[in-house]
Every structure is written in structure tokens, then in C-alpha cells.
Amino acid sequence: MKKVNIRKIITIFSAVSCLTIGLSTLATPINAKNTSGTAALNSPTKKTVIVKKKTYLYDKRGRKLKKKVLKKGQRIAVSFKTKKIKGQKYYFVTKDKFVLAKLVIKTKVKSKAKKLKKQTKLPNSNKLTNSDNQTQSEHEFPTITNFSITEFRQEFLKELNKERAQRGLSAVTEDPRLDEIVQERTKLLPANFSHNDSAGNFILNDFFNKAGVVRKTTAECIAAFPWGATVDRSNNELINAENNASSALVADNMLYEYIYNDAQSNWGHRNILLDPNDKTIGLGALADKDSGQICSSVGVIY
């Protein structure tokens, strides 16, 4: 019976996690703990905000409720009702519980997306310049329903190989068969944001085994990132990017967090994606409309 080496690291930007299994001796998991991509709070549904960085709920006196952790990227419903506590503005979340206004960003919850103004397009010209009195015709900002798995995969692979090339590492290839397997595995993430099932089995590894995928090792990074947001590279906080929302933007942000904002997980995600031994990856991603996030799994084998 083969033993496996298990290394598990979990951190959160909205939520990201990675796990590696190799064919060697059993090792002790590192920083293994359960996490969830989102958490529902019962509150007046006046507007939705996104948490910019890890924070907490506060009571009416401004005291931190340490058991009420809000994760970076988490969407919560707040009331238009605000309260000033010790000179700082708070949003009302639920009975006697508040969130610091400066630590969240607003999202639009209208059913109709904001539109750009119509402008006249000059005849016999396909080029646009700043001096031309022309722009594209009426355009709606993309919503999560516009998510494209094809665009996501193309961008993630391109940027990942760019990061590898900068470090003198060989490019990885994306395998259509692995894509299909990892995509099926990704469908489980909204309900179970974990590498393991209820019996403690490594889900992606089981999917690969059932599909007969030949490999020496299995590694996985999972993530959930809010649509319409981006990471401010100067401070690693989330900022609103609804007008530039795209599948490629989500892919860029996920990869950035995996490689450059991974200290909380001891750089486990970065080590998986920039492993010199990596050969092939499979990419899965889907739009979870209930949470407003894109859930993704990256399966890496060699």
C-alpha cells in the first residue's frame, strides 16, 4: 500500500487554499484548518459591500467582536443606516453589530447595469483616439453572468507562464482532458470550499484516480474571488472595479494573490505554481451567483 506525503496550507484573499500529495512517506499537515469562501449574515438587505481586508464586526460601543471575523473579499449586506462611534463611521449589519465603513467597498445591486453615454462615431473610421469625437456605442458594464471560462483559462495560463519565465522555469501546458476533470471538481466548491470531502479524502486526487490520470504527484490550489473587484497592488486591499470587470481580471487577481500575497500560507500556493517540476495543469472555474464570486481550482501534476 502506497503512502502519500500530504502538505496542506490555507489562506484567504477572498478564499484561497492549496494542497499537495506526492508518492512518498506521510508528513504532518501544516496550518491545516477549515475555511469557507463566504459567510452569510442576517441583516437588512439595503446594499451589498465587499470587505477590503480581514476585519471584525463591532458592537454599538465600538468594541471589536473577535468571534465575528469578516474575510477579505466577503460580501455582506448592510443597511443604509450608519452610526458614528468614537468619530468613525460604521454601517449597520444586524442587531447591535456594525462594520467599519472604511474597510468595505460598495457594490451596485441594481438589476440593470450602468450604461455608458452614447457618442457619435465618425464615418469611415475604425480607429479611436483621444482627440476623436467618438467612442463605442451604448455599452453595459459586464456582470457575473458574462463570466467566460475560456477567457479565464487563457489569461491564467498566459500570466502563469510569464511568471515562470521570469524565474527561468519551463512553461506548463494546459491539458483539455485535465480541464474537464478539474471543472467537474470545481462544481463542488460553492457548497464545500475544501480540498477534502466529508470522509477526509482529497477530492481532486480521487477525481484523477477515477479518470485514470497517470502522474507522480497531485497538487491543487483553490480560490474564490469577487466579480467586479480587483486587488490594489500597493496595499493588497480589494477595490471596486465594476466598470472593468472581466474574466481575465479575475484570473489576474487570483494569480497575483497566489504568488505575491501568500505569506499567510507560508507561500504554499506560490511554491506549487512555481515548482520547477510542474508539467501540466488543469483549470476549472465557475460563477457562483449566490455569493457573487468566481470559484476556481488549479490542478497541477507531473
PDB file of C-alpha atoms in Angstrom:
ATOM      1  CA  MET A   1       0.000   0.000   0.000  1.00  0.00           C
ATOM      2  CA  LYS A   2       1.481   3.351  -1.051  1.00  0.00           C
ATOM      3  CA  LYS A   3       1.854   6.122   1.461  1.00  0.00           C
ATOM      4  CA  VAL A   4       1.414   9.724   0.469  1.00  0.00           C
ATOM      5  CA  ASN A   5       3.076  12.921   1.519  1.00  0.00           C
ATOM      6  CA  ILE A   6       0.416  15.478   2.363  1.00  0.00           C
ATOM      7  CA  ARG A   7       1.088  19.197   2.616  1.00  0.00           C
ATOM      8  CA  LYS A   8      -1.842  21.465   3.276  1.00  0.00           C
ATOM      9  CA  ILE A   9      -1.774  25.232   3.505  1.00  0.00           C
ATOM     10  CA  ILE A  10      -4.780  27.524   3.687  1.00  0.00           C
ATOM     11  CA  THR A  11      -5.002  31.299   3.483  1.00  0.00           C
ATOM     12  CA  ILE A  12      -7.660  33.793   2.406  1.00  0.00           C
ATOM     13  CA  PHE A  13      -7.935  36.747  -0.006  1.00  0.00           C
ATOM     14  CA  SER A  14     -11.498  36.022  -0.673  1.00  0.00           C
ATOM     15  CA  ALA A  15     -10.534  32.477  -0.001  1.00  0.00           C
ATOM     16  CA  VAL A  16      -7.640  30.522  -1.413  1.00  0.00           C
ATOM     17  CA  SER A  17      -6.237  27.166  -0.463  1.00  0.00           C
ATOM     18  CA  CYS A  18      -3.717  24.653  -1.688  1.00  0.00           C
ATOM     19  CA  LEU A  19      -2.877  21.012  -1.111  1.00  0.00           C
ATOM     20  CA  THR A  20      -0.184  18.732  -2.485  1.00  0.00           C
ATOM     21  CA  ILE A  21       0.035  14.957  -2.440  1.00  0.00           C
ATOM     22  CA  GLY A  22       3.151  13.134  -3.568  1.00  0.00           C
ATOM     23  CA  LEU A  23       4.063   9.454  -3.529  1.00  0.00           C
ATOM     24  CA  SER A  24       6.417   9.257  -0.543  1.00  0.00           C
ATOM     25  CA  THR A  25       6.198   8.974   3.247  1.00  0.00           C
ATOM     26  CA  LEU A  26       3.460  10.534   5.350  1.00  0.00           C
ATOM     27  CA  ALA A  27       4.164  14.028   6.651  1.00  0.00           C
ATOM     28  CA  THR A  28       2.335  16.250   9.111  1.00  0.00           C
ATOM     29  CA  PRO A  29      -0.052  18.836   7.617  1.00  0.00           C
ATOM     30  CA  ILE A  30       0.999  22.484   8.026  1.00  0.00           C
ATOM     31  CA  ASN A  31      -1.537  25.072   9.200  1.00  0.00           C
ATOM     32  CA  ALA A  32      -4.396  22.766   8.298  1.00  0.00           C
ATOM     33  CA  LYS A  33      -7.772  24.230   9.138  1.00  0.00           C
ATOM     34  CA  ASN A  34     -11.224  24.612   7.671  1.00  0.00           C
ATOM     35  CA  THR A  35     -12.301  27.719   5.826  1.00  0.00           C
ATOM     36  CA  SER A  36     -15.225  28.955   3.770  1.00  0.00           C
ATOM     37  CA  GLY A  37     -15.391  31.221   0.758  1.00  0.00           C
ATOM     38  CA  THR A  38     -18.349  33.178   2.073  1.00  0.00           C
ATOM     39  CA  ALA A  39     -20.396  33.542   5.231  1.00  0.00           C
ATOM     40  CA  ALA A  40     -23.991  34.726   5.334  1.00  0.00           C
ATOM     41  CA  LEU A  41     -25.015  37.318   7.894  1.00  0.00           C
ATOM     42  CA  ASN A  42     -28.637  38.039   8.686  1.00  0.00           C
ATOM     43  CA  SER A  43     -29.004  41.767   8.092  1.00  0.00           C
ATOM     44  CA  PRO A  44     -31.230  44.394   6.469  1.00  0.00           C
ATOM     45  CA  THR A  45     -30.743  43.925   2.716  1.00  0.00           C
ATOM     46  CA  LYS A  46     -30.337  47.551   1.693  1.00  0.00           C
ATOM     47  CA  LYS A  47     -26.999  47.305  -0.105  1.00  0.00           C
ATOM     48  CA  THR A  48     -24.091  44.937  -0.522  1.00  0.00           C
ATOM     49  CA  VAL A  49     -20.496  45.726   0.361  1.00  0.00           C
ATOM     50  CA  ILE A  50     -17.220  43.844  -0.114  1.00  0.00           C
ATOM     51  CA  VAL A  51     -14.739  43.524   2.740  1.00  0.00           C
ATOM     52  CA  LYS A  52     -11.411  45.105   1.697  1.00  0.00           C
ATOM     53  CA  LYS A  53      -9.259  43.204   4.191  1.00  0.00           C
ATOM     54  CA  LYS A  54      -9.760  40.903   7.150  1.00  0.00           C
ATOM     55  CA  THR A  55     -11.697  42.680   9.869  1.00  0.00           C
ATOM     56  CA  TYR A  56     -14.336  42.132  12.535  1.00  0.00           C
ATOM     57  CA  LEU A  57     -17.813  43.211  13.495  1.00  0.00           C
ATOM     58  CA  TYR A  58     -18.116  45.791  16.271  1.00  0.00           C
ATOM     59  CA  ASP A  59     -20.722  46.406  18.949  1.00  0.00           C
ATOM     60  CA  LYS A  60     -22.533  49.710  19.466  1.00  0.00           C
ATOM     61  CA  ARG A  61     -19.711  50.980  21.687  1.00  0.00           C
ATOM     62  CA  GLY A  62     -17.049  50.314  19.056  1.00  0.00           C
ATOM     63  CA  ARG A  63     -15.696  47.212  20.736  1.00  0.00           C
ATOM     64  CA  LYS A  64     -14.337  44.505  18.450  1.00  0.00           C
ATOM     65  CA  LEU A  65     -16.288  41.226  18.389  1.00  0.00           C
ATOM     66  CA  LYS A  66     -13.390  38.837  17.853  1.00  0.00           C
ATOM     67  CA  LYS A  67     -15.643  35.860  17.189  1.00  0.00           C
ATOM     68  CA  LYS A  68     -17.250  37.659  14.226  1.00  0.00           C
ATOM     69  CA  VAL A  69     -14.463  37.537  11.634  1.00  0.00           C
ATOM     70  CA  LEU A  70     -15.098  39.068   8.197  1.00  0.00           C
ATOM     71  CA  LYS A  71     -12.824  37.713   5.477  1.00  0.00           C
ATOM     72  CA  LYS A  72     -11.197  39.716   2.714  1.00  0.00           C
ATOM     73  CA  GLY A  73     -13.442  39.592  -0.349  1.00  0.00           C
ATOM     74  CA  GLN A  74     -16.514  38.537   1.620  1.00  0.00           C
ATOM     75  CA  ARG A  75     -19.768  40.178   0.542  1.00  0.00           C
ATOM     76  CA  ILE A  76     -22.146  41.220   3.296  1.00  0.00           C
ATOM     77  CA  ALA A  77     -25.488  43.009   3.321  1.00  0.00           C
ATOM     78  CA  VAL A  78     -25.634  46.244   5.297  1.00  0.00           C
ATOM     79  CA  SER A  79     -28.276  48.853   5.989  1.00  0.00           C
ATOM     80  CA  PHE A  80     -28.193  52.419   4.702  1.00  0.00           C
ATOM     81  CA  LYS A  81     -28.359  53.298   8.374  1.00  0.00           C
ATOM     82  CA  THR A  82     -24.950  54.466   9.622  1.00  0.00           C
ATOM     83  CA  LYS A  83     -23.631  55.220  13.076  1.00  0.00           C
ATOM     84  CA  LYS A  84     -20.693  57.283  14.275  1.00  0.00           C
ATOM     85  CA  ILE A  85     -18.779  55.623  17.070  1.00  0.00           C
ATOM     86  CA  LYS A  86     -15.750  57.370  18.554  1.00  0.00           C
ATOM     87  CA  GLY A  87     -15.577  59.611  15.482  1.00  0.00           C
ATOM     88  CA  GLN A  88     -15.604  56.781  12.935  1.00  0.00           C
ATOM     89  CA  LYS A  89     -18.389  55.838  10.519  1.00  0.00           C
ATOM     90  CA  TYR A  90     -19.909  52.358  10.749  1.00  0.00           C
ATOM     91  CA  TYR A  91     -22.530  50.533   8.674  1.00  0.00           C
ATOM     92  CA  PHE A  92     -25.321  48.716  10.485  1.00  0.00           C
ATOM     93  CA  VAL A  93     -25.171  44.966   9.781  1.00  0.00           C
ATOM     94  CA  THR A  94     -27.581  43.367  12.201  1.00  0.00           C
ATOM     95  CA  LYS A  95     -28.873  43.966  15.720  1.00  0.00           C
ATOM     96  CA  ASP A  96     -26.169  45.775  17.715  1.00  0.00           C
ATOM     97  CA  LYS A  97     -23.485  44.748  15.199  1.00  0.00           C
ATOM     98  CA  PHE A  98     -21.608  47.117  12.897  1.00  0.00           C
ATOM     99  CA  VAL A  99     -18.785  47.100  10.338  1.00  0.00           C
ATOM    100  CA  LEU A 100     -16.249  49.915   9.920  1.00  0.00           C
ATOM    101  CA  ALA A 101     -17.222  51.775   6.732  1.00  0.00           C
ATOM    102  CA  LYS A 102     -13.662  52.470   5.571  1.00  0.00           C
ATOM    103  CA  LEU A 103     -12.904  48.739   5.466  1.00  0.00           C
ATOM    104  CA  VAL A 104     -15.593  47.868   2.909  1.00  0.00           C
ATOM    105  CA  ILE A 105     -16.386  48.951  -0.642  1.00  0.00           C
ATOM    106  CA  LYS A 106     -19.845  49.401  -2.081  1.00  0.00           C
ATOM    107  CA  THR A 107     -21.186  47.278  -4.923  1.00  0.00           C
ATOM    108  CA  LYS A 108     -24.084  48.071  -7.197  1.00  0.00           C
ATOM    109  CA  VAL A 109     -27.108  45.850  -6.670  1.00  0.00           C
ATOM    110  CA  LYS A 110     -29.428  47.337  -9.302  1.00  0.00           C
ATOM    111  CA  SER A 111     -30.849  44.807 -11.723  1.00  0.00           C
ATOM    112  CA  LYS A 112     -29.863  46.963 -14.692  1.00  0.00           C
ATOM    113  CA  ALA A 113     -26.176  47.601 -15.250  1.00  0.00           C
ATOM    114  CA  LYS A 114     -24.849  51.124 -15.592  1.00  0.00           C
ATOM    115  CA  LYS A 115     -24.535  52.236 -19.200  1.00  0.00           C
ATOM    116  CA  LEU A 116     -22.002  54.447 -20.919  1.00  0.00           C
ATOM    117  CA  LYS A 117     -23.256  57.528 -22.718  1.00  0.00           C
ATOM    118  CA  LYS A 118     -23.889  57.300 -26.437  1.00  0.00           C
ATOM    119  CA  GLN A 119     -21.488  59.211 -28.633  1.00  0.00           C
ATOM    120  CA  THR A 120     -21.350  59.666 -32.372  1.00  0.00           C
ATOM    121  CA  LYS A 121     -18.934  57.504 -34.311  1.00  0.00           C
ATOM    122  CA  LEU A 122     -17.082  59.208 -37.146  1.00  0.00           C
ATOM    123  CA  PRO A 123     -17.815  57.717 -40.588  1.00  0.00           C
ATOM    124  CA  ASN A 124     -15.275  55.606 -42.486  1.00  0.00           C
ATOM    125  CA  SER A 125     -13.022  55.108 -39.481  1.00  0.00           C
ATOM    126  CA  ASN A 126     -12.372  52.072 -37.318  1.00  0.00           C
ATOM    127  CA  LYS A 127      -9.789  53.726 -35.060  1.00  0.00           C
ATOM    128  CA  LEU A 128     -10.451  55.591 -31.849  1.00  0.00           C
ATOM    129  CA  THR A 129      -8.126  58.247 -30.415  1.00  0.00           C
ATOM    130  CA  ASN A 130      -8.426  60.656 -27.512  1.00  0.00           C
ATOM    131  CA  SER A 131      -8.896  63.569 -29.936  1.00  0.00           C
ATOM    132  CA  ASP A 132     -11.654  61.905 -31.945  1.00  0.00           C
ATOM    133  CA  ASN A 133     -15.228  62.734 -31.030  1.00  0.00           C
ATOM    134  CA  GLN A 134     -16.194  59.077 -30.937  1.00  0.00           C
ATOM    135  CA  THR A 135     -16.447  56.077 -28.661  1.00  0.00           C
ATOM    136  CA  GLN A 136     -18.123  52.728 -28.724  1.00  0.00           C
ATOM    137  CA  SER A 137     -21.902  52.712 -28.781  1.00  0.00           C
ATOM    138  CA  GLU A 138     -24.013  52.162 -25.691  1.00  0.00           C
ATOM    139  CA  HIS A 139     -22.381  49.517 -23.529  1.00  0.00           C
ATOM    140  CA  GLU A 140     -23.363  47.778 -20.323  1.00  0.00           C
ATOM    141  CA  PHE A 141     -20.777  47.032 -17.671  1.00  0.00           C
ATOM    142  CA  PRO A 142     -20.130  43.266 -17.564  1.00  0.00           C
ATOM    143  CA  THR A 143     -21.859  41.329 -14.806  1.00  0.00           C
ATOM    144  CA  ILE A 144     -21.011  37.949 -13.324  1.00  0.00           C
ATOM    145  CA  THR A 145     -23.294  36.356 -15.922  1.00  0.00           C
ATOM    146  CA  ASN A 146     -20.688  37.376 -18.511  1.00  0.00           C
ATOM    147  CA  PHE A 147     -18.036  35.130 -16.960  1.00  0.00           C
ATOM    148  CA  SER A 148     -16.129  33.151 -19.613  1.00  0.00           C
ATOM    149  CA  ILE A 149     -14.190  30.036 -18.632  1.00  0.00           C
ATOM    150  CA  THR A 150     -12.292  30.206 -21.943  1.00  0.00           C
ATOM    151  CA  GLU A 151     -11.083  33.756 -21.288  1.00  0.00           C
ATOM    152  CA  PHE A 152     -10.229  32.865 -17.689  1.00  0.00           C
ATOM    153  CA  ARG A 153      -8.130  29.863 -18.711  1.00  0.00           C
ATOM    154  CA  GLN A 154      -6.272  31.718 -21.444  1.00  0.00           C
ATOM    155  CA  GLU A 155      -5.350  34.602 -19.151  1.00  0.00           C
ATOM    156  CA  PHE A 156      -4.363  32.449 -16.180  1.00  0.00           C
ATOM    157  CA  LEU A 157      -2.101  30.197 -18.271  1.00  0.00           C
ATOM    158  CA  LYS A 158      -0.508  33.160 -20.073  1.00  0.00           C
ATOM    159  CA  GLU A 159       0.266  35.036 -16.866  1.00  0.00           C
ATOM    160  CA  LEU A 160       1.412  31.915 -15.006  1.00  0.00           C
ATOM    161  CA  ASN A 161       3.917  31.053 -17.723  1.00  0.00           C
ATOM    162  CA  LYS A 162       5.083  34.671 -17.761  1.00  0.00           C
ATOM    163  CA  GLU A 163       5.817  34.403 -14.026  1.00  0.00           C
ATOM    164  CA  ARG A 164       7.629  31.103 -14.572  1.00  0.00           C
ATOM    165  CA  ALA A 165       9.684  32.505 -17.461  1.00  0.00           C
ATOM    166  CA  GLN A 166      10.825  35.433 -15.312  1.00  0.00           C
ATOM    167  CA  ARG A 167      12.328  32.874 -12.947  1.00  0.00           C
ATOM    168  CA  GLY A 168      13.917  30.730 -15.642  1.00  0.00           C
ATOM    169  CA  LEU A 169      11.333  27.958 -15.271  1.00  0.00           C
ATOM    170  CA  SER A 170       9.877  25.949 -18.131  1.00  0.00           C
ATOM    171  CA  ALA A 171       6.312  26.670 -19.218  1.00  0.00           C
ATOM    172  CA  VAL A 172       3.463  24.437 -18.129  1.00  0.00           C
ATOM    173  CA  THR A 173       0.884  23.196 -20.601  1.00  0.00           C
ATOM    174  CA  GLU A 174      -2.867  23.162 -20.168  1.00  0.00           C
ATOM    175  CA  ASP A 175      -4.449  19.811 -20.914  1.00  0.00           C
ATOM    176  CA  PRO A 176      -8.069  19.783 -22.199  1.00  0.00           C
ATOM    177  CA  ARG A 177      -8.747  16.442 -20.506  1.00  0.00           C
ATOM    178  CA  LEU A 178      -7.469  17.729 -17.164  1.00  0.00           C
ATOM    179  CA  ASP A 179      -9.556  20.876 -17.697  1.00  0.00           C
ATOM    180  CA  GLU A 180     -12.690  18.747 -17.924  1.00  0.00           C
ATOM    181  CA  ILE A 181     -11.824  16.775 -14.792  1.00  0.00           C
ATOM    182  CA  VAL A 182     -10.885  19.846 -12.754  1.00  0.00           C
ATOM    183  CA  GLN A 183     -14.007  21.668 -13.951  1.00  0.00           C
ATOM    184  CA  GLU A 184     -16.193  18.867 -12.597  1.00  0.00           C
ATOM    185  CA  ARG A 185     -14.304  19.029  -9.314  1.00  0.00           C
ATOM    186  CA  THR A 186     -14.760  22.838  -9.205  1.00  0.00           C
ATOM    187  CA  LYS A 187     -18.544  22.428  -9.225  1.00  0.00           C
ATOM    188  CA  LEU A 188     -18.275  21.194  -5.618  1.00  0.00           C
ATOM    189  CA  LEU A 189     -16.573  24.354  -4.310  1.00  0.00           C
ATOM    190  CA  PRO A 190     -19.607  26.611  -3.689  1.00  0.00           C
ATOM    191  CA  ALA A 191     -21.044  24.044  -1.273  1.00  0.00           C
ATOM    192  CA  ASN A 192     -17.733  22.726   0.081  1.00  0.00           C
ATOM    193  CA  PHE A 193     -14.775  25.092  -0.135  1.00  0.00           C
ATOM    194  CA  SER A 194     -12.239  22.475   0.850  1.00  0.00           C
ATOM    195  CA  HIS A 195      -9.753  20.061  -0.669  1.00  0.00           C
ATOM    196  CA  ASN A 196     -11.350  17.182   1.206  1.00  0.00           C
ATOM    197  CA  ASP A 197     -14.757  15.532   1.291  1.00  0.00           C
ATOM    198  CA  SER A 198     -16.653  14.673   4.469  1.00  0.00           C
ATOM    199  CA  ALA A 199     -14.605  11.482   4.812  1.00  0.00           C
ATOM    200  CA  GLY A 200     -11.328  13.388   4.649  1.00  0.00           C
ATOM    201  CA  ASN A 201     -10.391  12.244   1.147  1.00  0.00           C
ATOM    202  CA  PHE A 202      -8.510  14.584  -1.226  1.00  0.00           C
ATOM    203  CA  ILE A 203     -11.276  15.331  -3.750  1.00  0.00           C
ATOM    204  CA  LEU A 204      -9.184  16.210  -6.811  1.00  0.00           C
ATOM    205  CA  ASN A 205      -6.900  13.231  -6.260  1.00  0.00           C
ATOM    206  CA  ASP A 206      -9.958  10.959  -6.271  1.00  0.00           C
ATOM    207  CA  PHE A 207     -11.214  12.583  -9.487  1.00  0.00           C
ATOM    208  CA  PHE A 208      -7.842  11.970 -11.155  1.00  0.00           C
ATOM    209  CA  ASN A 209      -7.743   8.375  -9.928  1.00  0.00           C
ATOM    210  CA  LYS A 210     -11.214   7.621 -11.283  1.00  0.00           C
ATOM    211  CA  ALA A 211     -10.263   9.146 -14.634  1.00  0.00           C
ATOM    212  CA  GLY A 212      -7.087   7.061 -14.804  1.00  0.00           C
ATOM    213  CA  VAL A 213      -4.729  10.051 -14.932  1.00  0.00           C
ATOM    214  CA  VAL A 214      -1.121   8.827 -14.755  1.00  0.00           C
ATOM    215  CA  ARG A 215       1.053  11.062 -12.555  1.00  0.00           C
ATOM    216  CA  LYS A 216       3.625  11.123  -9.781  1.00  0.00           C
ATOM    217  CA  THR A 217       2.002  13.855  -7.734  1.00  0.00           C
ATOM    218  CA  THR A 218      -1.221  15.844  -7.417  1.00  0.00           C
ATOM    219  CA  ALA A 219      -1.310  19.457  -6.258  1.00  0.00           C
ATOM    220  CA  GLU A 220      -4.270  21.801  -6.058  1.00  0.00           C
ATOM    221  CA  CYS A 221      -4.887  25.492  -5.393  1.00  0.00           C
ATOM    222  CA  ILE A 222      -8.481  26.623  -4.885  1.00  0.00           C
ATOM    223  CA  ALA A 223      -9.806  30.160  -4.736  1.00  0.00           C
ATOM    224  CA  ALA A 224     -12.921  32.322  -4.665  1.00  0.00           C
ATOM    225  CA  PHE A 225     -12.640  35.929  -5.845  1.00  0.00           C
ATOM    226  CA  PRO A 226     -15.416  38.561  -6.050  1.00  0.00           C
ATOM    227  CA  TRP A 227     -16.531  39.630  -9.515  1.00  0.00           C
ATOM    228  CA  GLY A 228     -16.173  43.364 -10.070  1.00  0.00           C
ATOM    229  CA  ALA A 229     -13.264  43.796  -7.656  1.00  0.00           C
ATOM    230  CA  THR A 230      -9.501  43.982  -8.033  1.00  0.00           C
ATOM    231  CA  VAL A 231      -6.503  43.986  -5.703  1.00  0.00           C
ATOM    232  CA  ASP A 232      -4.705  47.266  -5.080  1.00  0.00           C
ATOM    233  CA  ARG A 233      -1.083  46.157  -5.518  1.00  0.00           C
ATOM    234  CA  SER A 234       0.158  48.911  -3.185  1.00  0.00           C
ATOM    235  CA  ASN A 235      -1.585  47.539  -0.092  1.00  0.00           C
ATOM    236  CA  ASN A 236      -3.206  44.244  -1.199  1.00  0.00           C
ATOM    237  CA  GLU A 237      -6.690  45.509  -0.345  1.00  0.00           C
ATOM    238  CA  LEU A 238      -9.726  44.989  -2.568  1.00  0.00           C
ATOM    239  CA  ILE A 239     -11.072  47.936  -4.521  1.00  0.00           C
ATOM    240  CA  ASN A 240     -14.111  48.323  -6.749  1.00  0.00           C
ATOM    241  CA  ALA A 241     -13.538  47.606 -10.449  1.00  0.00           C
ATOM    242  CA  GLU A 242     -17.081  47.106 -11.734  1.00  0.00           C
ATOM    243  CA  ASN A 243     -16.504  49.148 -14.868  1.00  0.00           C
ATOM    244  CA  ASN A 244     -13.508  46.967 -15.805  1.00  0.00           C
ATOM    245  CA  ALA A 245     -14.902  43.630 -14.643  1.00  0.00           C
ATOM    246  CA  SER A 246     -13.858  40.678 -16.784  1.00  0.00           C
ATOM    247  CA  SER A 247     -12.947  37.007 -16.591  1.00  0.00           C
ATOM    248  CA  ALA A 248      -9.334  37.927 -17.367  1.00  0.00           C
ATOM    249  CA  LEU A 249      -9.288  40.382 -14.458  1.00  0.00           C
ATOM    250  CA  VAL A 250     -10.409  37.632 -12.080  1.00  0.00           C
ATOM    251  CA  ALA A 251      -7.670  35.316 -13.384  1.00  0.00           C
ATOM    252  CA  ASP A 252      -5.032  38.043 -12.993  1.00  0.00           C
ATOM    253  CA  ASN A 253      -6.082  38.743  -9.415  1.00  0.00           C
ATOM    254  CA  MET A 254      -6.176  35.097  -8.405  1.00  0.00           C
ATOM    255  CA  LEU A 255      -2.686  34.517  -9.775  1.00  0.00           C
ATOM    256  CA  TYR A 256      -1.383  37.673  -8.097  1.00  0.00           C
ATOM    257  CA  GLU A 257      -2.735  36.535  -4.736  1.00  0.00           C
ATOM    258  CA  TYR A 258      -1.313  33.034  -5.165  1.00  0.00           C
ATOM    259  CA  ILE A 259       2.188  34.312  -5.933  1.00  0.00           C
ATOM    260  CA  TYR A 260       2.585  37.727  -4.290  1.00  0.00           C
ATOM    261  CA  ASN A 261       0.172  37.783  -1.349  1.00  0.00           C
ATOM    262  CA  ASP A 262       0.627  34.311   0.075  1.00  0.00           C
ATOM    263  CA  ALA A 263       2.647  34.895   3.256  1.00  0.00           C
ATOM    264  CA  GLN A 264      -0.205  33.712   5.486  1.00  0.00           C
ATOM    265  CA  SER A 265       0.068  30.234   3.979  1.00  0.00           C
ATOM    266  CA  ASN A 266       3.871  30.203   4.115  1.00  0.00           C
ATOM    267  CA  TRP A 267       3.937  30.713   0.316  1.00  0.00           C
ATOM    268  CA  GLY A 268       2.418  27.308  -0.311  1.00  0.00           C
ATOM    269  CA  HIS A 269       0.407  28.399  -3.365  1.00  0.00           C
ATOM    270  CA  ARG A 270       3.401  30.124  -4.911  1.00  0.00           C
ATOM    271  CA  ASN A 271       5.552  27.046  -4.319  1.00  0.00           C
ATOM    272  CA  ILE A 272       3.026  24.826  -6.084  1.00  0.00           C
ATOM    273  CA  LEU A 273       2.586  27.056  -9.136  1.00  0.00           C
ATOM    274  CA  LEU A 274       6.298  27.853  -9.475  1.00  0.00           C
ATOM    275  CA  ASP A 275       7.595  24.344  -8.822  1.00  0.00           C
ATOM    276  CA  PRO A 276      10.321  23.538 -11.416  1.00  0.00           C
ATOM    277  CA  ASN A 277       8.859  20.030 -11.729  1.00  0.00           C
ATOM    278  CA  ASP A 278       5.420  21.215 -12.852  1.00  0.00           C
ATOM    279  CA  LYS A 279       4.470  19.948 -16.300  1.00  0.00           C
ATOM    280  CA  THR A 280       0.718  20.053 -16.817  1.00  0.00           C
ATOM    281  CA  ILE A 281      -2.230  21.886 -15.314  1.00  0.00           C
ATOM    282  CA  GLY A 282      -5.986  21.680 -15.493  1.00  0.00           C
ATOM    283  CA  LEU A 283      -8.096  24.772 -14.836  1.00  0.00           C
ATOM    284  CA  GLY A 284     -11.647  24.891 -13.574  1.00  0.00           C
ATOM    285  CA  ALA A 285     -13.744  27.957 -12.756  1.00  0.00           C
ATOM    286  CA  LEU A 286     -17.402  28.874 -12.389  1.00  0.00           C
ATOM    287  CA  ALA A 287     -19.555  31.829 -11.432  1.00  0.00           C
ATOM    288  CA  ASP A 288     -21.303  31.408  -8.095  1.00  0.00           C
ATOM    289  CA  LYS A 289     -24.111  33.939  -8.459  1.00  0.00           C
ATOM    290  CA  ASP A 290     -25.292  33.460  -4.876  1.00  0.00           C
ATOM    291  CA  SER A 291     -22.021  34.752  -3.424  1.00  0.00           C
ATOM    292  CA  GLY A 292     -21.041  36.984  -6.353  1.00  0.00           C
ATOM    293  CA  GLN A 293     -17.701  35.228  -6.579  1.00  0.00           C
ATOM    294  CA  ILE A 294     -15.773  33.161  -9.115  1.00  0.00           C
ATOM    295  CA  CYS A 295     -14.705  29.809  -7.683  1.00  0.00           C
ATOM    296  CA  SER A 296     -11.667  28.129  -9.187  1.00  0.00           C
ATOM    297  CA  SER A 297      -9.477  25.062  -8.868  1.00  0.00           C
ATOM    298  CA  VAL A 298      -6.000  24.673 -10.355  1.00  0.00           C
ATOM    299  CA  GLY A 299      -4.848  21.076 -10.628  1.00  0.00           C
ATOM    300  CA  VAL A 300      -1.097  20.560 -11.142  1.00  0.00           C
ATOM    301  CA  ILE A 301       0.586  17.264 -11.973  1.00  0.00           C
ATOM    302  CA  TYR A 302       3.916  15.865 -13.094  1.00  0.00           C
TER     303      TYR A 302
END
